[in-house]
């Protein structure tokens, strides 16, 4: 009898025979640890939100130049009542919306792709998630430092995902110790 409890002679369901629970993560059929599964779920949610936001910006680009000019004129009048000068042209607004559509679309595609690859247990998927969330965290930190206090919420998620992937369970699942 093993000191780690009853062992199947073929090692199925109990990790590597004679090594106990710490090596369960190395089994080819090992399930995702909870922390990695949470990261995967959060990345799918973030990816779908990024794709949806990108589509909303693309829909905004479908507005005619005349209609956009009228709305911007109304916004400028409302801002002037508050002693704020709003100088945004329809071309500038289209440029901003196009840039934001590309940025949020790329974020959504990368996040969804990496989330789908997390089950493959490759080092590329593991480090891809760590680097991707680290870069997102750096960008969100920059946003917070420039005055966007609401960036604290997604920054918290990005920090959690990096910490969860670098946790003992996350590293062990991908064969890193």
Short mmCIF file of N, CA and C in Angstrom, two decimals:
data_model
loop_
_atom_site.label_atom_id
_atom_site.label_comp_id
_atom_site.label_asym_id
_atom_site.label_seq_id
_atom_site.Cartn_x
_atom_site.Cartn_y
_atom_site.Cartn_z
N UNK A 1 0.84 -1.18 0.00
CA UNK A 1 0.00 0.00 0.00
C UNK A 1 0.88 1.23 0.00
N UNK A 2 0.55 2.17 -0.85
CA UNK A 2 1.31 3.41 -0.98
C UNK A 2 0.97 4.36 0.17
N UNK A 3 1.91 5.17 0.62
CA UNK A 3 1.59 6.16 1.67
C UNK A 3 0.62 7.23 1.18
N UNK A 4 0.39 7.30 -0.14
CA UNK A 4 -0.52 8.30 -0.69
C UNK A 4 -1.91 7.74 -0.93
N UNK A 5 -2.20 6.57 -0.43
CA UNK A 5 -3.52 5.97 -0.60
C UNK A 5 -3.47 4.90 -1.65
N UNK A 6 -4.64 4.31 -1.95
CA UNK A 6 -4.67 3.22 -2.92
C UNK A 6 -4.32 3.74 -4.31
N UNK A 7 -3.52 2.99 -5.02
CA UNK A 7 -3.08 3.37 -6.36
C UNK A 7 -3.56 2.34 -7.36
N UNK A 8 -4.04 2.82 -8.48
CA UNK A 8 -4.36 1.94 -9.59
C UNK A 8 -3.04 1.48 -10.19
N UNK A 9 -2.87 0.18 -10.47
CA UNK A 9 -1.58 -0.29 -10.99
C UNK A 9 -1.19 0.38 -12.31
N UNK A 10 -2.16 0.92 -13.04
CA UNK A 10 -1.86 1.58 -14.31
C UNK A 10 -1.71 3.08 -14.16
N UNK A 11 -1.90 3.59 -12.93
CA UNK A 11 -1.72 5.02 -12.67
C UNK A 11 -2.90 5.88 -13.08
N UNK A 12 -3.99 5.30 -13.54
CA UNK A 12 -5.12 6.08 -13.99
C UNK A 12 -5.86 6.69 -12.81
N UNK A 13 -6.12 7.98 -12.89
CA UNK A 13 -6.94 8.65 -11.89
C UNK A 13 -6.19 9.06 -10.64
N UNK A 14 -4.93 8.69 -10.48
CA UNK A 14 -4.22 9.03 -9.26
C UNK A 14 -2.86 9.64 -9.53
N UNK A 15 -2.63 10.20 -10.68
CA UNK A 15 -1.33 10.80 -10.99
C UNK A 15 -0.32 9.73 -11.31
N UNK A 16 0.92 10.08 -11.12
CA UNK A 16 1.98 9.12 -11.38
C UNK A 16 2.11 8.19 -10.18
N UNK A 17 2.17 6.87 -10.40
CA UNK A 17 2.23 5.93 -9.28
C UNK A 17 3.43 6.21 -8.38
N UNK A 18 3.15 6.28 -7.10
CA UNK A 18 4.20 6.47 -6.12
C UNK A 18 4.60 7.90 -5.90
N UNK A 19 4.06 8.86 -6.64
CA UNK A 19 4.46 10.25 -6.48
C UNK A 19 3.39 11.10 -5.83
N UNK A 20 2.15 10.66 -5.81
CA UNK A 20 1.09 11.36 -5.10
C UNK A 20 0.49 12.52 -5.86
N UNK A 21 -0.30 13.29 -5.13
CA UNK A 21 -1.13 14.34 -5.70
C UNK A 21 -0.38 15.46 -6.40
N UNK A 22 0.82 15.88 -5.99
CA UNK A 22 1.46 17.00 -6.69
C UNK A 22 1.68 16.76 -8.17
N UNK A 23 1.74 15.50 -8.59
CA UNK A 23 1.98 15.21 -9.99
C UNK A 23 0.70 14.91 -10.77
N UNK A 24 -0.46 15.07 -10.13
CA UNK A 24 -1.72 14.85 -10.83
C UNK A 24 -1.87 15.78 -12.02
N UNK A 25 -1.32 16.99 -11.91
CA UNK A 25 -1.44 17.96 -13.00
C UNK A 25 -0.71 17.53 -14.25
N UNK A 26 0.21 16.59 -14.14
CA UNK A 26 0.97 16.14 -15.30
C UNK A 26 0.25 15.08 -16.12
N UNK A 27 -0.84 14.53 -15.59
CA UNK A 27 -1.59 13.54 -16.35
C UNK A 27 -2.11 14.18 -17.64
N UNK A 28 -2.10 13.46 -18.74
CA UNK A 28 -2.61 14.03 -19.99
C UNK A 28 -4.10 14.39 -19.92
N UNK A 29 -4.85 13.68 -19.10
CA UNK A 29 -6.28 13.94 -19.01
C UNK A 29 -6.65 14.80 -17.80
N UNK A 30 -5.68 15.45 -17.18
CA UNK A 30 -5.95 16.26 -15.99
C UNK A 30 -6.87 17.43 -16.35
N UNK A 31 -7.87 17.68 -15.52
CA UNK A 31 -8.76 18.81 -15.81
C UNK A 31 -8.04 20.13 -15.52
N UNK A 32 -8.57 21.20 -16.09
CA UNK A 32 -8.01 22.52 -15.81
C UNK A 32 -8.16 22.84 -14.33
N UNK A 33 -7.13 23.36 -13.70
CA UNK A 33 -7.30 23.82 -12.31
C UNK A 33 -8.32 24.95 -12.28
N UNK A 34 -8.94 25.14 -11.13
CA UNK A 34 -9.99 26.16 -11.01
C UNK A 34 -9.49 27.55 -11.42
N UNK A 35 -8.28 27.89 -11.01
CA UNK A 35 -7.77 29.22 -11.35
C UNK A 35 -7.60 29.39 -12.85
N UNK A 36 -7.10 28.37 -13.53
CA UNK A 36 -6.92 28.45 -14.98
C UNK A 36 -8.28 28.45 -15.67
N UNK A 37 -9.22 27.66 -15.16
CA UNK A 37 -10.58 27.66 -15.74
C UNK A 37 -11.24 29.02 -15.57
N UNK A 38 -11.00 29.68 -14.45
CA UNK A 38 -11.55 31.02 -14.22
C UNK A 38 -10.93 32.01 -15.20
N UNK A 39 -9.62 31.93 -15.40
CA UNK A 39 -8.95 32.80 -16.36
C UNK A 39 -9.53 32.57 -17.75
N UNK A 40 -9.72 31.32 -18.11
CA UNK A 40 -10.28 30.99 -19.43
C UNK A 40 -11.66 31.60 -19.61
N UNK A 41 -12.49 31.46 -18.59
CA UNK A 41 -13.85 32.02 -18.66
C UNK A 41 -13.80 33.55 -18.77
N UNK A 42 -12.96 34.20 -17.96
CA UNK A 42 -12.85 35.65 -18.00
C UNK A 42 -12.33 36.13 -19.36
N UNK A 43 -11.43 35.38 -19.94
CA UNK A 43 -10.91 35.77 -21.26
C UNK A 43 -11.96 35.60 -22.35
N UNK A 44 -12.79 34.57 -22.25
CA UNK A 44 -13.89 34.44 -23.21
C UNK A 44 -14.87 35.61 -23.06
N UNK A 45 -15.23 35.94 -21.83
CA UNK A 45 -16.16 37.06 -21.60
C UNK A 45 -15.55 38.36 -22.13
N UNK A 46 -14.28 38.62 -21.78
CA UNK A 46 -13.62 39.84 -22.26
C UNK A 46 -13.49 39.86 -23.76
N UNK A 47 -13.20 38.71 -24.35
CA UNK A 47 -13.07 38.64 -25.80
C UNK A 47 -14.38 38.92 -26.52
N UNK A 48 -15.45 38.32 -26.02
CA UNK A 48 -16.76 38.57 -26.64
C UNK A 48 -17.19 40.02 -26.46
N UNK A 49 -16.90 40.60 -25.30
CA UNK A 49 -17.22 42.02 -25.08
C UNK A 49 -16.41 42.90 -26.03
N UNK A 50 -15.13 42.58 -26.23
CA UNK A 50 -14.31 43.35 -27.17
C UNK A 50 -14.84 43.26 -28.58
N UNK A 51 -15.25 42.07 -29.00
CA UNK A 51 -15.80 41.91 -30.34
C UNK A 51 -17.13 42.66 -30.49
N UNK A 52 -17.97 42.60 -29.47
CA UNK A 52 -19.25 43.31 -29.52
C UNK A 52 -19.03 44.82 -29.56
N UNK A 53 -18.09 45.31 -28.77
CA UNK A 53 -17.80 46.74 -28.76
C UNK A 53 -17.25 47.18 -30.12
N UNK A 54 -16.43 46.34 -30.72
CA UNK A 54 -15.89 46.64 -32.05
C UNK A 54 -17.03 46.76 -33.07
N UNK A 55 -17.99 45.85 -32.98
CA UNK A 55 -19.13 45.92 -33.90
C UNK A 55 -19.95 47.18 -33.69
N UNK A 56 -20.06 47.62 -32.43
CA UNK A 56 -20.79 48.87 -32.17
C UNK A 56 -20.08 50.07 -32.79
N UNK A 57 -18.75 50.09 -32.73
CA UNK A 57 -18.02 51.18 -33.36
C UNK A 57 -18.17 51.13 -34.87
N UNK A 58 -18.17 49.93 -35.44
CA UNK A 58 -18.37 49.80 -36.88
C UNK A 58 -19.77 50.28 -37.26
N UNK A 59 -20.76 49.97 -36.43
CA UNK A 59 -22.13 50.46 -36.69
C UNK A 59 -22.15 51.98 -36.65
N UNK A 60 -21.41 52.59 -35.72
CA UNK A 60 -21.34 54.05 -35.65
C UNK A 60 -20.74 54.65 -36.91
N UNK A 61 -19.83 53.92 -37.54
CA UNK A 61 -19.23 54.41 -38.78
C UNK A 61 -20.21 54.41 -39.95
N UNK A 62 -21.31 53.68 -39.80
CA UNK A 62 -22.29 53.62 -40.88
C UNK A 62 -23.21 54.84 -40.92
N UNK A 63 -23.11 55.69 -39.91
CA UNK A 63 -23.92 56.91 -39.87
C UNK A 63 -23.41 57.87 -40.94
N UNK A 64 -24.32 58.52 -41.64
CA UNK A 64 -23.92 59.44 -42.71
C UNK A 64 -23.17 60.64 -42.12
N UNK A 65 -22.34 61.27 -42.94
CA UNK A 65 -21.53 62.41 -42.51
C UNK A 65 -22.42 63.59 -42.09
N UNK A 66 -23.54 63.77 -42.76
CA UNK A 66 -24.45 64.87 -42.43
C UNK A 66 -25.09 64.65 -41.05
N UNK A 67 -25.54 63.42 -40.80
CA UNK A 67 -26.16 63.12 -39.51
C UNK A 67 -25.14 63.26 -38.38
N UNK A 68 -23.91 62.81 -38.63
CA UNK A 68 -22.88 62.90 -37.61
C UNK A 68 -22.53 64.37 -37.33
N UNK A 69 -22.47 65.18 -38.39
CA UNK A 69 -22.18 66.60 -38.22
C UNK A 69 -23.28 67.27 -37.40
N UNK A 70 -24.53 66.90 -37.63
CA UNK A 70 -25.65 67.48 -36.87
C UNK A 70 -25.57 67.10 -35.39
N UNK A 71 -25.31 65.85 -35.12
CA UNK A 71 -25.20 65.40 -33.72
C UNK A 71 -24.03 66.09 -33.02
N UNK A 72 -22.91 66.20 -33.71
CA UNK A 72 -21.75 66.88 -33.12
C UNK A 72 -22.04 68.36 -32.88
N UNK A 73 -22.80 69.00 -33.77
CA UNK A 73 -23.19 70.40 -33.58
C UNK A 73 -24.05 70.54 -32.33
N UNK A 74 -25.01 69.62 -32.14
CA UNK A 74 -25.86 69.64 -30.95
C UNK A 74 -25.03 69.42 -29.68
N UNK A 75 -24.08 68.51 -29.75
CA UNK A 75 -23.22 68.26 -28.59
C UNK A 75 -22.36 69.48 -28.27
N UNK A 76 -21.89 70.16 -29.30
CA UNK A 76 -21.08 71.37 -29.09
C UNK A 76 -21.90 72.45 -28.43
N UNK A 77 -23.17 72.60 -28.83
CA UNK A 77 -24.05 73.60 -28.22
C UNK A 77 -24.29 73.27 -26.74
N UNK A 78 -24.54 72.00 -26.45
CA UNK A 78 -24.74 71.60 -25.05
C UNK A 78 -23.48 71.82 -24.21
N UNK A 79 -22.33 71.53 -24.79
CA UNK A 79 -21.07 71.74 -24.07
C UNK A 79 -20.82 73.23 -23.86
N UNK A 80 -21.19 74.07 -24.84
CA UNK A 80 -20.99 75.51 -24.72
C UNK A 80 -21.82 76.09 -23.58
N UNK A 81 -22.99 75.53 -23.32
CA UNK A 81 -23.81 75.97 -22.19
C UNK A 81 -23.10 75.75 -20.87
N UNK A 82 -22.18 74.79 -20.83
CA UNK A 82 -21.41 74.49 -19.63
C UNK A 82 -20.02 75.13 -19.68
N UNK A 83 -19.83 76.06 -20.63
CA UNK A 83 -18.55 76.75 -20.83
C UNK A 83 -17.41 75.78 -21.18
N UNK A 84 -17.74 74.79 -21.99
CA UNK A 84 -16.74 73.83 -22.47
C UNK A 84 -16.73 73.91 -23.99
N UNK A 85 -15.53 74.04 -24.55
CA UNK A 85 -15.43 74.09 -26.00
C UNK A 85 -15.21 72.67 -26.53
N UNK A 86 -16.10 72.22 -27.40
CA UNK A 86 -16.01 70.90 -28.00
C UNK A 86 -15.74 71.08 -29.48
N UNK A 87 -14.54 70.74 -29.91
CA UNK A 87 -14.16 70.94 -31.30
C UNK A 87 -13.83 69.59 -31.93
N UNK A 88 -14.87 68.84 -32.27
CA UNK A 88 -14.70 67.54 -32.91
C UNK A 88 -15.40 67.59 -34.26
N UNK A 89 -14.66 67.29 -35.30
CA UNK A 89 -15.23 67.27 -36.64
C UNK A 89 -15.72 65.85 -36.95
N UNK A 90 -16.61 65.72 -37.90
CA UNK A 90 -17.06 64.37 -38.28
C UNK A 90 -15.90 63.47 -38.73
N UNK A 91 -14.90 64.05 -39.42
CA UNK A 91 -13.76 63.25 -39.87
C UNK A 91 -12.95 62.76 -38.67
N UNK A 92 -12.79 63.62 -37.67
CA UNK A 92 -12.05 63.24 -36.47
C UNK A 92 -12.80 62.15 -35.71
N UNK A 93 -14.12 62.28 -35.63
CA UNK A 93 -14.93 61.28 -34.94
C UNK A 93 -14.86 59.94 -35.67
N UNK A 94 -14.92 59.96 -36.99
CA UNK A 94 -14.81 58.72 -37.76
C UNK A 94 -13.44 58.08 -37.55
N UNK A 95 -12.41 58.88 -37.50
CA UNK A 95 -11.06 58.36 -37.28
C UNK A 95 -10.96 57.70 -35.90
N UNK A 96 -11.49 58.36 -34.88
CA UNK A 96 -11.46 57.79 -33.53
C UNK A 96 -12.27 56.49 -33.47
N UNK A 97 -13.44 56.48 -34.08
CA UNK A 97 -14.27 55.29 -34.05
C UNK A 97 -13.62 54.14 -34.81
N UNK A 98 -12.97 54.43 -35.92
CA UNK A 98 -12.27 53.39 -36.66
C UNK A 98 -11.11 52.80 -35.87
N UNK A 99 -10.35 53.68 -35.22
CA UNK A 99 -9.23 53.22 -34.39
C UNK A 99 -9.73 52.36 -33.24
N UNK A 100 -10.78 52.82 -32.59
CA UNK A 100 -11.33 52.05 -31.47
C UNK A 100 -11.93 50.72 -31.93
N UNK A 101 -12.51 50.69 -33.11
CA UNK A 101 -13.05 49.43 -33.65
C UNK A 101 -11.92 48.44 -33.88
N UNK A 102 -10.80 48.90 -34.40
CA UNK A 102 -9.66 48.01 -34.65
C UNK A 102 -9.07 47.53 -33.33
N UNK A 103 -8.85 48.44 -32.39
CA UNK A 103 -8.23 48.08 -31.10
C UNK A 103 -9.10 47.08 -30.33
N UNK A 104 -10.38 47.38 -30.19
CA UNK A 104 -11.25 46.46 -29.44
C UNK A 104 -11.46 45.15 -30.19
N UNK A 105 -11.47 45.20 -31.51
CA UNK A 105 -11.62 43.97 -32.29
C UNK A 105 -10.40 43.06 -32.16
N UNK A 106 -9.21 43.64 -32.23
CA UNK A 106 -7.99 42.85 -32.08
C UNK A 106 -7.92 42.27 -30.67
N UNK A 107 -8.26 43.08 -29.66
CA UNK A 107 -8.28 42.58 -28.29
C UNK A 107 -9.26 41.41 -28.17
N UNK A 108 -10.45 41.57 -28.72
CA UNK A 108 -11.46 40.51 -28.64
C UNK A 108 -11.02 39.23 -29.33
N UNK A 109 -10.43 39.37 -30.52
CA UNK A 109 -9.96 38.18 -31.24
C UNK A 109 -8.82 37.47 -30.50
N UNK A 110 -7.84 38.24 -30.02
CA UNK A 110 -6.72 37.63 -29.30
C UNK A 110 -7.19 36.96 -28.01
N UNK A 111 -8.05 37.64 -27.27
CA UNK A 111 -8.53 37.08 -26.01
C UNK A 111 -9.31 35.80 -26.23
N UNK A 112 -10.19 35.79 -27.22
CA UNK A 112 -10.98 34.60 -27.53
C UNK A 112 -10.08 33.47 -28.03
N UNK A 113 -9.11 33.80 -28.88
CA UNK A 113 -8.19 32.78 -29.39
C UNK A 113 -7.38 32.16 -28.26
N UNK A 114 -6.80 32.99 -27.41
CA UNK A 114 -5.99 32.46 -26.31
C UNK A 114 -6.83 31.64 -25.34
N UNK A 115 -8.05 32.08 -25.06
CA UNK A 115 -8.93 31.33 -24.17
C UNK A 115 -9.24 29.96 -24.75
N UNK A 116 -9.43 29.90 -26.05
CA UNK A 116 -9.74 28.60 -26.67
C UNK A 116 -8.52 27.68 -26.67
N UNK A 117 -7.32 28.24 -26.63
CA UNK A 117 -6.10 27.44 -26.66
C UNK A 117 -5.63 27.00 -25.27
N UNK A 118 -6.21 27.52 -24.20
CA UNK A 118 -5.75 27.17 -22.86
C UNK A 118 -5.88 25.69 -22.54
N UNK A 119 -6.84 25.02 -23.11
CA UNK A 119 -7.02 23.59 -22.85
C UNK A 119 -5.92 22.75 -23.50
N UNK A 120 -5.22 23.28 -24.48
CA UNK A 120 -4.21 22.49 -25.19
C UNK A 120 -2.96 22.24 -24.36
N UNK A 121 -2.79 22.96 -23.27
CA UNK A 121 -1.67 22.78 -22.33
C UNK A 121 -0.32 22.99 -22.99
N UNK A 122 -0.25 23.91 -23.93
CA UNK A 122 1.03 24.25 -24.54
C UNK A 122 1.63 25.45 -23.82
N UNK A 123 2.95 25.51 -23.83
CA UNK A 123 3.62 26.65 -23.21
C UNK A 123 3.31 27.95 -23.96
N UNK A 124 3.07 27.84 -25.27
CA UNK A 124 2.70 29.02 -26.04
C UNK A 124 1.40 29.63 -25.55
N UNK A 125 0.41 28.79 -25.28
CA UNK A 125 -0.87 29.30 -24.76
C UNK A 125 -0.68 29.89 -23.37
N UNK A 126 0.08 29.20 -22.54
CA UNK A 126 0.32 29.68 -21.17
C UNK A 126 0.99 31.05 -21.18
N UNK A 127 2.15 31.14 -21.86
CA UNK A 127 2.87 32.40 -21.87
C UNK A 127 2.14 33.46 -22.69
N UNK A 128 1.37 33.05 -23.69
CA UNK A 128 0.56 34.00 -24.44
C UNK A 128 -0.43 34.72 -23.54
N UNK A 129 -1.09 33.96 -22.66
CA UNK A 129 -2.05 34.56 -21.74
C UNK A 129 -1.34 35.48 -20.76
N UNK A 130 -0.20 35.03 -20.21
CA UNK A 130 0.53 35.86 -19.24
C UNK A 130 0.99 37.17 -19.88
N UNK A 131 1.57 37.10 -21.07
CA UNK A 131 2.06 38.31 -21.75
C UNK A 131 0.89 39.19 -22.17
N UNK A 132 -0.16 38.59 -22.71
CA UNK A 132 -1.33 39.36 -23.16
C UNK A 132 -1.97 40.12 -22.00
N UNK A 133 -2.19 39.43 -20.88
CA UNK A 133 -2.80 40.09 -19.73
C UNK A 133 -1.84 41.08 -19.08
N UNK A 134 -0.54 40.80 -19.13
CA UNK A 134 0.44 41.75 -18.63
C UNK A 134 0.44 43.04 -19.44
N UNK A 135 0.36 42.90 -20.77
CA UNK A 135 0.29 44.08 -21.64
C UNK A 135 -1.01 44.84 -21.41
N UNK A 136 -2.12 44.12 -21.27
CA UNK A 136 -3.39 44.78 -20.99
C UNK A 136 -3.33 45.51 -19.65
N UNK A 137 -2.70 44.89 -18.65
CA UNK A 137 -2.55 45.53 -17.34
C UNK A 137 -1.69 46.78 -17.42
N UNK A 138 -0.62 46.74 -18.22
CA UNK A 138 0.24 47.92 -18.38
C UNK A 138 -0.53 49.06 -19.04
N UNK A 139 -1.30 48.75 -20.07
CA UNK A 139 -2.10 49.78 -20.75
C UNK A 139 -3.16 50.36 -19.80
N UNK A 140 -3.79 49.50 -19.03
CA UNK A 140 -4.81 49.97 -18.09
C UNK A 140 -4.19 50.80 -16.97
N UNK A 141 -2.98 50.43 -16.53
CA UNK A 141 -2.29 51.24 -15.53
C UNK A 141 -1.98 52.61 -16.09
N UNK A 142 -1.54 52.67 -17.33
CA UNK A 142 -1.28 53.96 -17.99
C UNK A 142 -2.57 54.79 -18.04
N UNK A 143 -3.68 54.14 -18.39
CA UNK A 143 -4.97 54.86 -18.43
C UNK A 143 -5.33 55.42 -17.06
N UNK A 144 -5.09 54.64 -16.01
CA UNK A 144 -5.40 55.12 -14.66
C UNK A 144 -4.52 56.31 -14.29
N UNK A 145 -3.25 56.25 -14.65
CA UNK A 145 -2.33 57.33 -14.32
C UNK A 145 -2.65 58.62 -15.08
N UNK A 146 -3.32 58.49 -16.22
CA UNK A 146 -3.70 59.67 -16.99
C UNK A 146 -5.11 60.15 -16.67
N UNK A 147 -5.72 59.56 -15.63
CA UNK A 147 -6.98 60.10 -15.15
C UNK A 147 -8.21 59.23 -15.29
N UNK A 148 -8.12 58.10 -15.94
CA UNK A 148 -9.29 57.24 -16.11
C UNK A 148 -9.40 56.28 -14.93
N UNK A 149 -10.06 56.72 -13.89
CA UNK A 149 -10.17 55.93 -12.65
C UNK A 149 -10.99 54.66 -12.86
N UNK A 150 -11.87 54.66 -13.86
CA UNK A 150 -12.69 53.47 -14.13
C UNK A 150 -11.87 52.33 -14.70
N UNK A 151 -10.64 52.58 -15.11
CA UNK A 151 -9.77 51.52 -15.61
C UNK A 151 -9.35 50.58 -14.48
N UNK A 152 -9.66 50.95 -13.24
CA UNK A 152 -9.29 50.10 -12.10
C UNK A 152 -10.01 48.74 -12.15
N UNK A 153 -11.22 48.72 -12.66
CA UNK A 153 -11.99 47.46 -12.70
C UNK A 153 -11.35 46.45 -13.65
N UNK A 154 -11.16 46.79 -14.94
CA UNK A 154 -10.50 45.80 -15.80
C UNK A 154 -9.05 45.54 -15.40
N UNK A 155 -8.40 46.52 -14.78
CA UNK A 155 -7.03 46.31 -14.29
C UNK A 155 -7.02 45.23 -13.22
N UNK A 156 -8.01 45.25 -12.35
CA UNK A 156 -8.11 44.21 -11.32
C UNK A 156 -8.26 42.83 -11.93
N UNK A 157 -9.06 42.72 -12.98
CA UNK A 157 -9.22 41.43 -13.66
C UNK A 157 -7.91 40.99 -14.32
N UNK A 158 -7.22 41.92 -14.97
CA UNK A 158 -5.96 41.57 -15.63
C UNK A 158 -4.92 41.11 -14.61
N UNK A 159 -4.82 41.81 -13.49
CA UNK A 159 -3.87 41.42 -12.45
C UNK A 159 -4.23 40.05 -11.89
N UNK A 160 -5.52 39.82 -11.64
CA UNK A 160 -5.94 38.50 -11.14
C UNK A 160 -5.55 37.40 -12.12
N UNK A 161 -5.77 37.63 -13.42
CA UNK A 161 -5.48 36.58 -14.41
C UNK A 161 -3.99 36.27 -14.48
N UNK A 162 -3.14 37.29 -14.37
CA UNK A 162 -1.70 37.04 -14.38
C UNK A 162 -1.30 36.26 -13.13
N UNK A 163 -1.82 36.67 -11.97
CA UNK A 163 -1.50 35.98 -10.72
C UNK A 163 -2.00 34.54 -10.75
N UNK A 164 -3.20 34.32 -11.27
CA UNK A 164 -3.75 32.96 -11.34
C UNK A 164 -2.93 32.07 -12.26
N UNK A 165 -2.48 32.61 -13.39
CA UNK A 165 -1.68 31.79 -14.30
C UNK A 165 -0.30 31.50 -13.71
N UNK A 166 0.25 32.42 -12.94
CA UNK A 166 1.56 32.22 -12.34
C UNK A 166 1.49 31.46 -11.01
N UNK A 167 0.28 31.12 -10.58
CA UNK A 167 0.12 30.38 -9.33
C UNK A 167 0.71 28.98 -9.46
N UNK A 168 0.88 28.33 -8.34
CA UNK A 168 1.45 26.98 -8.33
C UNK A 168 0.62 26.03 -9.18
N UNK A 169 -0.71 26.10 -9.04
CA UNK A 169 -1.59 25.21 -9.79
C UNK A 169 -1.49 25.48 -11.30
N UNK A 170 -1.46 26.76 -11.67
CA UNK A 170 -1.36 27.11 -13.08
C UNK A 170 -0.06 26.64 -13.69
N UNK A 171 1.04 26.91 -13.01
CA UNK A 171 2.34 26.47 -13.52
C UNK A 171 2.42 24.96 -13.61
N UNK A 172 1.93 24.25 -12.59
CA UNK A 172 2.00 22.79 -12.57
C UNK A 172 1.20 22.19 -13.73
N UNK A 173 0.06 22.77 -14.05
CA UNK A 173 -0.78 22.23 -15.11
C UNK A 173 -0.06 22.27 -16.45
N UNK A 174 0.81 23.28 -16.63
CA UNK A 174 1.54 23.41 -17.89
C UNK A 174 2.96 22.85 -17.79
N UNK A 175 3.24 22.14 -16.69
CA UNK A 175 4.54 21.48 -16.56
C UNK A 175 5.66 22.39 -16.11
N UNK A 176 5.34 23.55 -15.56
CA UNK A 176 6.34 24.50 -15.06
C UNK A 176 6.37 24.43 -13.55
N UNK A 177 7.52 24.32 -12.97
CA UNK A 177 7.59 24.27 -11.50
C UNK A 177 8.46 25.35 -10.96
#
